[in-house]
GROMACS .gro file of C-alpha atoms in nm:
model
  157
    1MET     CA    1   0.006   0.009   0.008
    2ALA     CA    2   0.154   0.325  -0.124
    3GLY     CA    3   0.241   0.568   0.154
    4MET     CA    4   0.161   0.331   0.439
    5ILE     CA    5   0.401   0.339   0.750
    6LEU     CA    6   0.422   0.052   0.983
    7ARG     CA    7   0.543   0.136   1.330
    8ALA     CA    8   0.526   0.056   1.685
    9GLY     CA    9   0.215   0.182   1.869
   10ALA     CA   10   0.209   0.449   2.115
   11PRO     CA   11  -0.023   0.585   2.357
   12ALA     CA   12  -0.136   0.876   2.159
   13ASP     CA   13  -0.261   0.608   1.902
   14ARG     CA   14  -0.532   0.454   2.140
   15ALA     CA   15  -0.837   0.685   2.067
   16ALA     CA   16  -0.785   0.632   1.672
   17MET     CA   17  -0.730   0.255   1.767
   18ALA     CA   18  -1.053   0.242   1.946
   19ARG     CA   19  -1.248   0.410   1.667
   20LEU     CA   20  -1.113   0.191   1.404
   21TRP     CA   21  -1.181  -0.127   1.609
   22VAL     CA   22  -1.544  -0.028   1.659
   23ALA     CA   23  -1.577   0.056   1.300
   24SER     CA   24  -1.432  -0.265   1.186
   25TRP     CA   25  -1.651  -0.506   1.417
   26ALA     CA   26  -1.949  -0.291   1.377
   27HIS     CA   27  -1.932  -0.334   1.017
   28THR     CA   28  -1.862  -0.719   1.062
   29LEU     CA   29  -2.100  -0.772   1.347
   30PRO     CA   30  -2.357  -0.489   1.355
   31GLU     CA   31  -2.568  -0.678   1.623
   32ILE     CA   32  -2.326  -0.618   1.875
   33ASP     CA   33  -2.267  -0.263   2.046
   34PHE     CA   34  -1.876  -0.248   2.022
   35ASN     CA   35  -1.892   0.100   2.159
   36ALA     CA   36  -2.020  -0.043   2.486
   37ARG     CA   37  -1.703  -0.275   2.491
   38LEU     CA   38  -1.445   0.026   2.462
   39GLY     CA   39  -1.355  -0.012   2.834
   40TRP     CA   40  -1.282  -0.389   2.788
   41LEU     CA   41  -1.059  -0.303   2.494
   42GLU     CA   42  -0.852  -0.045   2.681
   43GLN     CA   43  -0.803  -0.287   2.983
   44HIS     CA   44  -0.717  -0.586   2.756
   45LEU     CA   45  -0.456  -0.393   2.535
   46ASP     CA   46  -0.298  -0.286   2.874
   47GLY     CA   47  -0.287  -0.635   3.022
   48LEU     CA   48  -0.156  -0.755   2.675
   49LEU     CA   49   0.141  -0.503   2.658
   50ALA     CA   50   0.238  -0.547   3.030
   51ASP     CA   51   0.242  -0.917   2.983
   52GLY     CA   52   0.510  -0.854   2.672
   53ALA     CA   53   0.286  -0.839   2.361
   54HIS     CA   54   0.390  -0.573   2.090
   55LEU     CA   55   0.156  -0.342   1.936
   56LEU     CA   56   0.225  -0.229   1.584
   57VAL     CA   57   0.012   0.028   1.395
   58ALA     CA   58  -0.025   0.109   1.024
   59GLU     CA   59  -0.107   0.442   0.914
   60ARG     CA   60  -0.138   0.641   0.598
   61ALA     CA   61  -0.141   1.009   0.530
   62GLY     CA   62  -0.113   1.046   0.893
   63ARG     CA   63  -0.433   0.837   0.975
   64VAL     CA   64  -0.396   0.522   1.169
   65GLY     CA   65  -0.572   0.262   0.975
   66GLY     CA   66  -0.513  -0.073   1.163
   67PHE     CA   67  -0.312  -0.223   1.427
   68VAL     CA   68  -0.214  -0.575   1.532
   69VAL     CA   69  -0.110  -0.698   1.876
   70ILE     CA   70   0.118  -1.023   1.902
   71HIS     CA   71   0.320  -1.166   2.187
   72PRO     CA   72   0.660  -1.290   2.056
   73GLY     CA   73   0.697  -1.530   2.322
   74THR     CA   74   0.396  -1.748   2.250
   75GLY     CA   75   0.329  -1.620   1.892
   76TYR     CA   76  -0.019  -1.544   2.001
   77LEU     CA   77  -0.213  -1.274   1.781
   78ASP     CA   78  -0.480  -1.138   1.992
   79GLN     CA   79  -0.581  -0.832   1.796
   80LEU     CA   80  -0.572  -0.737   1.406
   81SER     CA   81  -0.799  -0.476   1.320
   82VAL     CA   82  -0.833  -0.244   1.004
   83HIS     CA   83  -1.073   0.012   0.939
   84PRO     CA   84  -1.331  -0.072   0.669
   85ASP     CA   85  -1.191   0.233   0.452
   86PHE     CA   86  -0.865   0.025   0.419
   87TRP     CA   87  -1.019  -0.313   0.366
   88GLY     CA   88  -0.869  -0.494   0.061
   89LYS     CA   89  -0.584  -0.232   0.017
   90GLY     CA   90  -0.312  -0.427   0.172
   91MET     CA   91  -0.306  -0.305   0.516
   92ALA     CA   92  -0.394  -0.601   0.688
   93GLU     CA   93  -0.118  -0.805   0.481
   94ALA     CA   94   0.124  -0.539   0.594
   95LEU     CA   95   0.028  -0.585   0.958
   96MET     CA   96   0.035  -0.951   0.939
   97GLU     CA   97   0.378  -0.933   0.801
   98GLY     CA   98   0.476  -0.716   1.099
   99ALA     CA   99   0.329  -0.962   1.320
  100ARG     CA  100   0.536  -1.234   1.155
  101ALA     CA  101   0.844  -1.040   1.173
  102LEU     CA  102   0.786  -1.016   1.552
  103SER     CA  103   0.697  -1.385   1.609
  104PRO     CA  104   0.887  -1.543   1.281
  105ALA     CA  105   0.835  -1.916   1.403
  106ARG     CA  106   0.481  -1.913   1.485
  107VAL     CA  107   0.161  -1.710   1.489
  108ALA     CA  108  -0.157  -1.866   1.631
  109LEU     CA  109  -0.492  -1.687   1.686
  110ASP     CA  110  -0.879  -1.725   1.749
  111VAL     CA  111  -1.130  -1.591   1.503
  112ASN     CA  112  -1.508  -1.595   1.493
  113GLN     CA  113  -1.656  -1.850   1.288
  114GLU     CA  114  -1.918  -1.589   1.182
  115ASN     CA  115  -1.631  -1.382   1.010
  116PRO     CA  116  -1.575  -1.550   0.693
  117ARG     CA  117  -1.386  -1.260   0.535
  118ALA     CA  118  -1.129  -1.278   0.836
  119VAL     CA  119  -1.100  -1.666   0.820
  120ARG     CA  120  -1.046  -1.639   0.419
  121PHE     CA  121  -0.770  -1.360   0.503
  122TYR     CA  122  -0.597  -1.589   0.752
  123GLU     CA  123  -0.604  -1.866   0.509
  124LYS     CA  124  -0.467  -1.665   0.248
  125MET     CA  125  -0.180  -1.564   0.496
  126GLY     CA  126  -0.096  -1.952   0.533
  127LEU     CA  127  -0.282  -1.990   0.858
  128LYS     CA  128  -0.475  -2.337   0.897
  129ILE     CA  129  -0.785  -2.409   1.114
  130VAL     CA  130  -0.632  -2.637   1.402
  131GLY     CA  131  -0.911  -2.639   1.642
  132GLU     CA  132  -1.254  -2.470   1.741
  133GLY     CA  133  -1.374  -2.318   2.073
  134GLU     CA  134  -1.600  -2.032   2.210
  135ASN     CA  135  -1.535  -1.657   2.263
  136PRO     CA  136  -1.577  -1.624   2.633
  137ALA     CA  137  -1.704  -1.285   2.605
  138SER     CA  138  -1.976  -1.338   2.329
  139GLY     CA  139  -2.035  -1.716   2.336
  140ARG     CA  140  -1.979  -1.704   1.966
  141ARG     CA  141  -1.788  -2.008   1.806
  142THR     CA  142  -1.437  -1.961   1.712
  143PHE     CA  143  -1.151  -2.131   1.505
  144ARG     CA  144  -0.812  -2.166   1.647
  145MET     CA  145  -0.576  -2.106   1.348
  146GLU     CA  146  -0.219  -2.141   1.328
  147TRP     CA  147   0.089  -2.047   1.090
  148ARG     CA  148   0.440  -2.238   1.166
  149ARG     CA  149   0.758  -2.173   1.000
  150ALA     CA  150   0.846  -2.468   0.797
  151GLU     CA  151   1.156  -2.635   0.873
  152GLY     CA  152   1.443  -2.490   0.679
  153GLU     CA  153   1.225  -2.202   0.582
  154THR     CA  154   1.410  -1.856   0.618
  155SER     CA  155   1.122  -1.607   0.625
  156PRO     CA  156   0.755  -1.611   0.664
  157GLN     CA  157   0.533  -1.688   0.354
   0.00000   0.00000   0.00000
């Protein structure tokens, strides 16, 4: 994506991240009030970062359009969110590449089964469905997806 910058997230990015997180989820699952979950998001991000996770943001023309949170020690990708204005324009792919750079051996995540767009994206990025579960907050069914660097592979696919 031309003119896009991928960088470490900063506290000043939080308001923009919250807005794009709500916009993305409201577009994906409009029946859920994600504005009501902003307090959870703030606490959740604080906990993830305190536990060693890394936050990357993607911006274009000074606008934060997406972010990803991954723990390099576990390879768990907890959040990847892109504003709908940037869907299909390479921002999610760049964020995933950034996550793989931070966790080059393994990336694992849980994705809502009711989010086929995300499932297709992660499959396109080389992740495979390895299990199923349930989101404890919503009760919705999830897929556990995972990518592992193949033996002898020098860089993520």
